[in-house]
CSV table of C-alpha atoms in Angstrom, one decimal:
chain,number,residue,atom,x,y,z
G,1,MET,CA,224.5,-134.5,-39.9
G,2,ILE,CA,223.4,-135.8,-43.2
G,3,PHE,CA,224.2,-134.1,-46.3
G,4,LYS,CA,223.2,-134.6,-49.9
G,5,TYR,CA,225.4,-133.7,-52.9
G,6,LYS,CA,225.7,-133.5,-56.6
G,7,GLY,CA,229.0,-134.0,-58.4
G,8,ILE,CA,231.0,-135.8,-61.0
G,9,ASP,CA,233.4,-138.4,-60.2
G,10,SER,CA,236.8,-139.6,-61.8
G,11,THR,CA,234.9,-141.4,-64.8
G,12,GLY,CA,233.0,-138.3,-65.5
G,13,LYS,CA,229.6,-140.0,-64.2
G,14,THR,CA,227.3,-137.8,-62.4
G,15,VAL,CA,226.5,-138.9,-58.9
G,16,LYS,CA,224.0,-138.0,-56.5
G,17,GLU,CA,224.4,-139.4,-53.0
G,18,LYS,CA,224.1,-138.7,-49.2
G,19,LEU,CA,227.0,-138.8,-46.7
G,20,GLU,CA,227.2,-138.4,-42.8
G,21,ALA,CA,229.5,-135.7,-41.5
G,22,ILE,CA,229.8,-133.4,-38.4
G,23,SER,CA,229.8,-130.1,-40.6
G,24,LEU,CA,229.9,-128.9,-43.9
G,25,GLU,CA,233.6,-128.5,-44.0
G,26,GLU,CA,234.1,-132.4,-43.1
G,27,ALA,CA,231.4,-133.3,-45.7
G,28,LYS,CA,233.3,-131.4,-48.5
G,29,SER,CA,236.7,-133.0,-47.4
G,30,LYS,CA,235.0,-136.7,-47.4
G,31,ILE,CA,233.6,-136.0,-51.0
G,32,LYS,CA,237.1,-134.7,-52.2
G,33,ALA,CA,238.7,-138.0,-50.8
G,34,LYS,CA,236.3,-140.1,-52.9
G,35,ASN,CA,237.8,-138.1,-56.1
G,36,ILE,CA,234.5,-136.4,-56.6
G,37,ILE,CA,234.3,-132.9,-57.8
G,38,TYR,CA,230.8,-131.7,-56.1
G,39,GLN,CA,228.5,-129.1,-57.8
G,40,SER,CA,226.1,-128.6,-55.0
G,41,ILE,CA,226.2,-129.8,-51.3
G,42,GLU,CA,223.6,-129.0,-48.6
G,43,GLU,CA,222.2,-130.6,-45.2
G,44,ASP,CA,219.3,-132.9,-46.2
G,45,SER,CA,216.5,-131.5,-44.5
G,46,ALA,CA,214.0,-133.6,-42.9
G,47,SER,CA,210.6,-134.8,-44.6
G,48,LEU,CA,207.3,-134.8,-43.0
G,49,PHE,CA,207.7,-138.6,-42.3
G,50,ASP,CA,211.0,-138.0,-40.8
G,51,ASN,CA,209.3,-135.6,-38.4
G,52,ILE,CA,206.7,-138.2,-37.5
G,53,ASP,CA,209.5,-140.6,-36.5
G,54,PHE,CA,210.6,-140.2,-33.0
G,55,THR,CA,213.9,-141.9,-33.5
G,56,ARG,CA,216.4,-140.6,-35.8
G,57,LYS,CA,218.0,-144.0,-36.6
G,58,TYR,CA,216.3,-146.5,-38.7
G,59,LYS,CA,215.3,-149.7,-37.0
G,60,ILE,CA,217.0,-152.4,-39.2
G,61,SER,CA,215.1,-155.7,-39.1
G,62,ALA,CA,216.6,-159.1,-38.2
G,63,LYS,CA,216.1,-160.3,-41.7
G,64,GLU,CA,217.8,-157.3,-43.2
G,65,LEU,CA,220.7,-157.4,-40.7
G,66,SER,CA,221.1,-161.3,-41.3
G,67,ALA,CA,221.3,-160.9,-45.1
G,68,LEU,CA,224.0,-158.3,-44.7
G,69,SER,CA,226.2,-160.3,-42.4
G,70,ARG,CA,225.8,-163.2,-44.5
G,71,GLU,CA,227.1,-161.2,-47.5
G,72,LEU,CA,229.8,-159.8,-45.7
G,73,SER,CA,231.1,-163.0,-44.3
G,74,MET,CA,230.9,-164.4,-47.6
G,75,TYR,CA,233.1,-161.7,-49.2
G,76,ILE,CA,235.6,-161.8,-46.4
G,77,ARG,CA,236.1,-165.5,-46.9
G,78,SER,CA,236.6,-165.0,-50.5
G,79,GLY,CA,239.6,-162.7,-49.4
G,80,ILE,CA,237.8,-159.4,-50.4
G,81,THR,CA,238.5,-156.5,-47.8
G,82,ILE,CA,235.6,-155.2,-45.8
G,83,VAL,CA,235.7,-151.9,-47.6
G,84,SER,CA,235.5,-153.6,-51.2
G,85,ALA,CA,232.8,-155.9,-49.8
G,86,LEU,CA,230.6,-152.9,-48.4
G,87,LYS,CA,231.2,-151.1,-51.6
G,88,ILE,CA,229.8,-154.2,-53.6
G,89,ILE,CA,227.0,-154.6,-51.2
G,90,GLN,CA,226.0,-150.8,-51.9
G,91,SER,CA,224.7,-151.7,-55.5
G,92,HIS,CA,222.1,-154.1,-53.7
G,93,TYR,CA,220.4,-151.5,-51.7
G,94,GLU,CA,219.7,-148.8,-54.7
G,95,GLN,CA,216.0,-148.7,-53.4
G,96,ASN,CA,216.8,-148.6,-49.8
G,97,LYS,CA,218.1,-145.1,-49.3
G,98,LYS,CA,218.8,-145.7,-45.4
G,99,MET,CA,220.8,-148.8,-45.9
G,100,LYS,CA,222.8,-147.5,-49.0
G,101,LEU,CA,223.6,-144.4,-46.6
G,102,PHE,CA,224.7,-146.7,-43.7
G,103,LEU,CA,227.0,-148.7,-45.9
G,104,VAL,CA,228.4,-145.3,-47.6
G,105,THR,CA,228.9,-143.9,-44.0
G,106,VAL,CA,230.6,-147.0,-42.6
G,107,SER,CA,232.8,-147.3,-45.8
G,108,THR,CA,233.8,-143.7,-45.3
G,109,HIS,CA,234.9,-144.1,-41.7
G,110,LEU,CA,236.9,-147.3,-42.7
G,111,ASP,CA,238.7,-145.0,-45.4
G,112,GLU,CA,239.4,-142.7,-42.7
G,113,GLY,CA,241.5,-145.6,-41.0
G,114,LYS,CA,238.7,-146.6,-38.3
G,115,ASP,CA,238.3,-150.3,-37.7
G,116,PHE,CA,235.0,-152.0,-38.5
G,117,TYR,CA,233.6,-151.9,-34.8
G,118,THR,CA,234.4,-148.3,-34.5
G,119,ALA,CA,232.9,-147.3,-37.8
G,120,LEU,CA,229.6,-149.2,-36.8
G,121,GLU,CA,229.6,-147.5,-33.6
G,122,THR,CA,230.2,-143.9,-35.1
G,123,GLN,CA,227.6,-144.1,-37.8
G,124,SER,CA,224.2,-142.6,-36.6
G,125,VAL,CA,222.1,-143.9,-39.5
G,126,ILE,CA,221.0,-147.3,-38.4
G,127,GLU,CA,220.6,-148.6,-35.0
G,128,LEU,CA,222.4,-151.9,-34.4
G,129,PRO,CA,221.8,-154.3,-31.6
G,130,GLU,CA,224.6,-153.9,-28.8
G,131,PHE,CA,225.5,-157.8,-28.9
G,132,PHE,CA,226.1,-157.5,-32.6
G,133,LYS,CA,228.5,-154.6,-32.4
G,134,HIS,CA,230.4,-156.2,-29.3
G,135,SER,CA,230.6,-159.6,-31.3
G,136,ILE,CA,232.1,-157.5,-34.3
G,137,LYS,CA,234.6,-155.8,-31.9
G,138,VAL,CA,235.9,-159.0,-30.3
G,139,SER,CA,235.9,-161.1,-33.4
G,140,GLU,CA,237.8,-158.5,-35.4
G,141,ASN,CA,240.4,-158.3,-32.6
G,142,GLY,CA,240.6,-162.3,-32.7
G,143,GLY,CA,240.8,-162.5,-36.3
G,144,LEU,CA,237.2,-164.4,-36.7
G,145,LEU,CA,235.2,-161.7,-38.4
G,146,ASP,CA,234.0,-164.0,-41.2
G,147,ASP,CA,233.0,-166.9,-38.8
G,148,VAL,CA,231.2,-164.6,-36.1
G,149,LEU,CA,229.5,-162.7,-38.9
G,150,MET,CA,228.2,-166.3,-40.3
G,151,GLU,CA,227.2,-167.2,-36.7
G,152,LEU,CA,225.5,-163.8,-36.3
G,153,SER,CA,223.5,-164.2,-39.5
G,154,ARG,CA,222.2,-167.8,-38.5
G,155,PHE,CA,221.1,-166.3,-35.2
G,156,LEU,CA,219.4,-163.4,-36.6
G,157,LYS,CA,217.7,-165.5,-39.2
G,158,GLU,CA,216.4,-168.0,-36.6
G,159,GLN,CA,215.1,-165.2,-34.7
G,160,ASP,CA,213.1,-163.7,-37.6
G,161,LYS,CA,211.9,-167.4,-38.5
G,162,ILE,CA,210.5,-167.9,-35.0
G,163,ASN,CA,208.9,-164.5,-34.9
G,164,LYS,CA,207.3,-165.2,-38.3
G,165,GLU,CA,206.0,-168.5,-37.1
G,166,ILE,CA,204.5,-167.0,-33.8
G,167,LYS,CA,202.8,-164.1,-35.8
G,168,SER,CA,201.6,-166.7,-38.5
G,169,ALA,CA,200.1,-169.1,-36.0
G,170,LEU,CA,198.5,-166.5,-34.1
G,171,SER,CA,197.0,-164.7,-37.1
G,172,TYR,CA,194.1,-167.2,-37.5
G,173,PRO,CA,193.0,-167.4,-33.9
G,174,MET,CA,193.1,-163.6,-33.5
G,175,PHE,CA,191.2,-163.2,-37.0
G,176,MET,CA,188.4,-165.5,-35.4
G,177,VAL,CA,188.3,-163.7,-32.2
G,178,ILE,CA,187.9,-160.3,-34.0
G,179,VAL,CA,185.1,-161.6,-36.2
G,180,SER,CA,183.4,-163.3,-33.6
G,181,LEU,CA,183.2,-160.3,-31.2
G,182,LEU,CA,182.3,-158.0,-34.2
G,183,MET,CA,179.3,-160.5,-35.1
G,184,ILE,CA,178.1,-160.5,-31.5
G,185,SER,CA,178.2,-156.9,-30.9
G,186,PHE,CA,176.3,-156.6,-34.3
G,187,MET,CA,173.6,-159.0,-33.2
G,188,LEU,CA,173.1,-157.5,-29.8
G,189,THR,CA,173.4,-153.9,-31.1
G,190,PHE,CA,171.1,-153.9,-34.3
G,191,VAL,CA,169.5,-157.5,-34.7
G,192,VAL,CA,168.1,-158.1,-31.0
G,193,PRO,CA,166.7,-154.5,-30.6
G,194,GLN,CA,164.7,-155.1,-34.0
G,195,ILE,CA,163.1,-158.4,-32.6
G,196,THR,CA,162.6,-157.1,-29.0
G,197,GLY,CA,159.6,-154.8,-30.4
G,198,ILE,CA,157.6,-158.2,-31.3
G,199,PHE,CA,158.0,-159.4,-27.8
G,200,GLU,CA,156.4,-156.1,-26.3
G,201,SER,CA,153.2,-156.7,-27.8
G,202,MET,CA,153.1,-159.9,-26.4
G,203,ASP,CA,151.4,-160.4,-23.0
G,204,GLN,CA,153.3,-163.2,-21.7
G,205,GLU,CA,156.2,-163.7,-19.5
G,206,LEU,CA,159.4,-163.8,-21.4
G,207,PRO,CA,161.9,-166.8,-20.8
G,208,THR,CA,165.1,-165.9,-18.8
G,209,PRO,CA,167.6,-166.3,-21.5
G,210,THR,CA,165.4,-163.9,-23.6
G,211,ILE,CA,165.4,-161.4,-20.9
G,212,VAL,CA,169.2,-161.4,-20.4
G,213,VAL,CA,169.8,-161.1,-24.2
G,214,ILE,CA,167.5,-158.1,-24.5
G,215,ALA,CA,168.9,-156.5,-21.5
G,216,ILE,CA,172.5,-157.0,-23.1
G,217,GLY,CA,171.1,-155.7,-26.4
G,218,ASP,CA,169.6,-152.7,-24.9
G,219,PHE,CA,172.7,-151.8,-23.2
G,220,PHE,CA,174.8,-152.2,-26.3
G,221,SER,CA,172.3,-150.2,-28.3
G,222,ASN,CA,172.1,-147.3,-25.9
G,223,ASN,CA,175.8,-147.1,-25.2
G,224,PHE,CA,177.4,-148.2,-28.3
G,225,THR,CA,179.6,-145.1,-29.0
G,226,ALA,CA,180.5,-144.8,-25.3
G,227,ILE,CA,181.7,-148.6,-25.3
G,228,LEU,CA,183.7,-147.9,-28.6
G,229,GLY,CA,185.2,-144.8,-27.0
G,230,PHE,CA,186.0,-146.7,-23.7
G,231,ILE,CA,187.7,-149.5,-25.8
G,232,PHE,CA,189.8,-146.9,-27.6
G,233,ILE,CA,190.9,-145.3,-24.5
G,234,ILE,CA,191.9,-148.4,-23.0
G,235,ILE,CA,193.9,-149.5,-25.8
G,236,VAL,CA,195.6,-146.0,-26.0
G,237,SER,CA,196.3,-145.8,-22.3
G,238,PHE,CA,197.8,-149.4,-22.3
G,239,SER,CA,200.2,-148.6,-25.1
G,240,ILE,CA,201.4,-145.3,-23.5
G,241,MET,CA,201.8,-146.9,-20.3
G,242,MET,CA,203.8,-150.0,-21.9
G,243,GLN,CA,206.0,-147.2,-23.6
G,244,LYS,CA,206.5,-144.8,-20.9
G,245,SER,CA,206.3,-146.7,-17.6
G,246,TYR,CA,208.8,-149.2,-16.7
G,247,SER,CA,207.1,-150.4,-13.6
G,248,PHE,CA,203.8,-150.9,-15.4
G,249,LYS,CA,205.5,-152.8,-18.3
G,250,TYR,CA,207.5,-155.0,-15.6
G,251,GLY,CA,204.0,-155.6,-14.0
G,252,VAL,CA,202.6,-156.8,-17.2
G,253,HIS,CA,205.4,-158.9,-18.0
G,254,LYS,CA,205.2,-160.6,-14.4
G,255,ILE,CA,201.5,-161.3,-15.1
G,256,LEU,CA,202.2,-162.9,-18.5
G,257,LEU,CA,204.7,-165.2,-16.9
G,258,ARG,CA,202.3,-166.3,-14.2
G,259,MET,CA,199.6,-167.4,-16.8
G,260,PRO,CA,199.0,-171.1,-17.2
G,261,LEU,CA,200.9,-172.5,-20.4
G,262,PHE,CA,201.4,-169.0,-21.9
G,263,GLY,CA,204.0,-168.1,-19.1
G,264,GLU,CA,205.9,-171.5,-19.7
G,265,ILE,CA,206.1,-170.6,-23.6
G,266,ILE,CA,207.3,-167.0,-22.9
G,267,GLN,CA,209.8,-168.0,-20.3
G,268,LYS,CA,211.2,-171.0,-22.6
G,269,SER,CA,211.3,-168.6,-25.4
G,270,GLU,CA,213.3,-166.0,-23.6
G,271,LEU,CA,215.5,-168.5,-22.0
G,272,GLY,CA,216.5,-170.1,-25.4
G,273,ARG,CA,217.1,-166.8,-26.9
G,274,PHE,CA,219.5,-166.0,-24.0
G,275,ALA,CA,221.0,-169.3,-24.3
G,276,TYR,CA,221.8,-169.1,-28.0
G,277,MET,CA,223.1,-165.6,-27.9
G,278,ALA,CA,225.3,-166.4,-24.7
G,279,SER,CA,226.7,-169.5,-26.5
G,280,LEU,CA,227.6,-167.3,-29.6
G,281,LEU,CA,229.3,-164.5,-27.7
G,282,THR,CA,231.3,-167.1,-25.7
G,283,ARG,CA,232.3,-168.6,-28.8
G,284,SER,CA,233.4,-165.4,-30.1
G,285,GLY,CA,235.8,-164.9,-27.4
G,286,VAL,CA,233.5,-162.3,-25.3
G,287,PRO,CA,234.3,-162.4,-21.4
G,288,PHE,CA,231.6,-164.5,-19.6
G,289,VAL,CA,230.5,-161.4,-17.4
G,290,GLN,CA,229.7,-159.3,-20.7
G,291,THR,CA,228.3,-162.2,-22.3
G,292,VAL,CA,225.7,-162.4,-19.7
G,293,ASN,CA,224.9,-158.9,-19.8
G,294,LEU,CA,224.9,-158.5,-23.5
G,295,SER,CA,222.7,-161.5,-24.0
G,296,ALA,CA,220.3,-160.1,-21.3
G,297,ASN,CA,219.8,-156.8,-23.6
G,298,ILE,CA,218.1,-159.0,-26.3
G,299,LEU,CA,215.4,-160.2,-23.9
G,300,ASN,CA,211.9,-158.8,-24.3
G,301,ASN,CA,210.3,-159.7,-20.9
G,302,LEU,CA,211.7,-157.4,-18.4
G,303,VAL,CA,211.4,-159.7,-15.4
G,304,ILE,CA,213.7,-162.3,-17.0
G,305,LYS,CA,216.1,-159.3,-18.4
G,306,GLU,CA,216.3,-158.0,-14.9
G,307,LEU,CA,217.0,-161.3,-13.4
G,308,PHE,CA,220.1,-161.9,-15.7
G,309,THR,CA,221.2,-158.3,-15.4
G,310,ASP,CA,221.3,-158.7,-11.7
G,311,ALA,CA,223.0,-161.9,-12.0
G,312,SER,CA,225.8,-160.5,-14.5
G,313,LYS,CA,226.6,-157.9,-11.5
G,314,THR,CA,227.0,-160.8,-8.9
G,315,VAL,CA,229.3,-162.8,-11.5
G,316,VAL,CA,231.5,-159.7,-11.6
G,317,GLU,CA,232.0,-160.4,-7.8
G,318,GLY,CA,233.2,-164.0,-8.5
G,319,LYS,CA,229.7,-165.8,-8.1
G,320,LEU,CA,228.6,-168.5,-10.1
G,321,LEU,CA,225.9,-167.7,-12.7
G,322,SER,CA,224.0,-170.9,-11.6
G,323,LYS,CA,224.2,-169.7,-7.9
G,324,ALA,CA,223.2,-166.0,-8.8
G,325,LEU,CA,220.1,-167.4,-10.6
G,326,ASN,CA,219.1,-169.9,-7.9
G,327,ASP,CA,219.3,-167.3,-5.2
G,328,SER,CA,217.1,-164.8,-7.1
G,329,ASN,CA,213.6,-164.2,-6.1
G,330,THR,CA,212.5,-164.5,-9.9
G,331,LYS,CA,212.0,-168.4,-10.3
G,332,ILE,CA,212.9,-169.8,-13.5
G,333,ASP,CA,213.1,-173.4,-15.2
G,334,TYR,CA,215.2,-175.1,-12.5
G,335,ALA,CA,216.6,-177.6,-15.5
G,336,PHE,CA,218.1,-174.2,-16.9
G,337,ILE,CA,219.9,-173.6,-13.8
G,338,GLN,CA,221.1,-177.2,-13.4
G,339,SER,CA,222.5,-177.2,-16.7
G,340,ILE,CA,224.3,-173.8,-16.2
G,341,ALA,CA,225.7,-175.5,-13.0
G,342,LEU,CA,226.9,-178.4,-14.8
G,343,GLY,CA,228.5,-176.5,-17.6
G,344,GLU,CA,230.5,-174.3,-15.2
G,345,GLU,CA,231.7,-177.4,-13.2
G,346,THR,CA,232.9,-179.3,-16.6
G,347,SER,CA,234.0,-175.8,-18.2
G,348,GLU,CA,231.6,-176.8,-21.1
G,349,VAL,CA,229.2,-173.6,-20.7
G,350,GLU,CA,229.2,-172.9,-24.3
G,351,ASN,CA,228.0,-176.4,-25.4
G,352,VAL,CA,225.4,-176.7,-22.6
G,353,LEU,CA,224.0,-173.0,-23.8
G,354,THR,CA,224.0,-174.4,-27.4
G,355,ASN,CA,222.1,-177.6,-26.4
G,356,MET,CA,219.8,-175.6,-24.0
G,357,SER,CA,218.7,-173.2,-26.8
G,358,GLU,CA,218.0,-175.9,-29.2
G,359,LEU,CA,216.0,-177.9,-26.7
G,360,TYR,CA,213.9,-174.8,-25.6
G,361,PHE,CA,213.2,-173.7,-29.1
G,362,ASP,CA,212.0,-177.4,-30.0
G,363,GLU,CA,209.8,-177.5,-26.9
G,364,ASN,CA,208.2,-174.4,-27.7
G,365,ARG,CA,207.3,-175.1,-31.3
G,366,ASP,CA,205.4,-178.6,-30.0
G,367,LYS,CA,203.8,-176.5,-27.3
G,368,ILE,CA,202.6,-173.9,-29.8
G,369,SER,CA,201.4,-176.3,-32.2
G,370,THR,CA,199.5,-178.3,-29.8
G,371,LEU,CA,197.9,-175.1,-28.4
G,372,LEU,CA,196.9,-173.9,-31.7
G,373,THR,CA,195.5,-177.4,-32.5
G,374,LEU,CA,193.3,-177.0,-29.4
G,375,LEU,CA,192.5,-173.0,-29.8
G,376,GLU,CA,190.9,-173.4,-33.2
G,377,PRO,CA,188.0,-175.9,-32.2
G,378,ALA,CA,187.6,-174.0,-29.0
G,379,LEU,CA,187.1,-170.7,-30.9
G,380,MET,CA,184.7,-172.3,-33.2
G,381,LEU,CA,182.7,-173.6,-30.3
G,382,PHE,CA,182.9,-170.0,-28.7
G,383,VAL,CA,181.6,-168.4,-31.8
G,384,GLY,CA,178.9,-171.1,-32.5
G,385,GLY,CA,177.8,-171.1,-29.0
G,386,SER,CA,177.5,-167.4,-28.5
G,387,ILE,CA,175.6,-166.9,-31.6
G,388,GLY,CA,173.3,-170.0,-31.0
G,389,PHE,CA,172.4,-168.9,-27.5
G,390,ILE,CA,171.4,-165.4,-28.9
G,391,VAL,CA,169.2,-167.0,-31.6
G,392,ALA,CA,167.7,-169.7,-29.2
G,393,ALA,CA,166.9,-166.8,-26.8
G,394,MET,CA,165.2,-164.9,-29.6
G,395,LEU,CA,163.2,-168.0,-30.8
G,396,LEU,CA,162.2,-169.3,-27.3
G,397,PRO,CA,159.0,-167.0,-26.9
G,398,ILE,CA,157.9,-167.7,-30.5
G,399,PHE,CA,158.1,-171.6,-29.7
G,400,SER,CA,156.2,-170.9,-26.5
G,401,MET,CA,153.5,-169.0,-28.4
G,402,SER,CA,152.9,-171.8,-30.8
G,403,ILE,CA,152.8,-174.4,-28.1
G,404,GLN,CA,150.1,-172.2,-26.4
């Protein structure tokens, strides 16, 4: 539970903060441990927006977690303890109440004698990735916390950069598609029916393109509301099925992997993320079986995620990862399997994974750049061609009249 309290600290300053505790009594003892005389304390009631949120935990972004990891790493390298570092960082999140509460909660757990991993695992304010927590656990035991935090920061920053590049790259094509569809729909629904009245007074046979456009225009005009309702139902149903049905989502992801060009980009993006995460965990000292399982959990595509999850089960039995991937019904880039096999033979899996991640990320950047270069003129041709066809179909009967 989250409690909010008001009190006076040892310097006489009035403080208003929140903390996490199992009960009211525990909250009071935690406040006293901070040398604060509380004036009021009560359970933090959920607001309207909290009720809308289906998960209690705050979903931290990769950018925020990267910045936090980097700051912690720098302070620890400077010889500052984790507790002191967290208290310093709290001042940077005065405007972000969730992050501040998270830092206060973790600091409290550390003050109680828990290690950093246990403090992160115990807190219920922020939802942290499993690979992040396990990396902290292993690095803390091996005395490599500052190095691993810096590596995690780089990884999270790289992932955030890639996601932003993809969103930025797709924003213009998506804008063009939406605008073109709106323009075509507007012309077919409102413009074409207005012109159709002119042709009805003509006692002549209309050209085939004109008949087709008029028929489409009549359909859109008569069923405009029904079409919008149908599109809305399809979008909502698809979103719900993607969230609730594992088999439906798995099927969609399988179709995406089979798409020309797009499927290859998705697969190499997932393999690159897996390779980078696996190399980081291996470097941190995480056992290889656990590394495969944790790295699989960061993947978005369920088909590839299930492939590596199943492979980790066979690795437990003593089977090589390359062999498990090669024997699977789901086929992935054979060069990836060969590279893993080479790494296993030479005991250089970590270096191989690092090189593969860099290779796949670079390949995808080039492919996405090429795709967008071709997509933009293709969309312009589609928009111009569609509108041009409609305009030409409307002008053909007028031209035929002037000729006669």
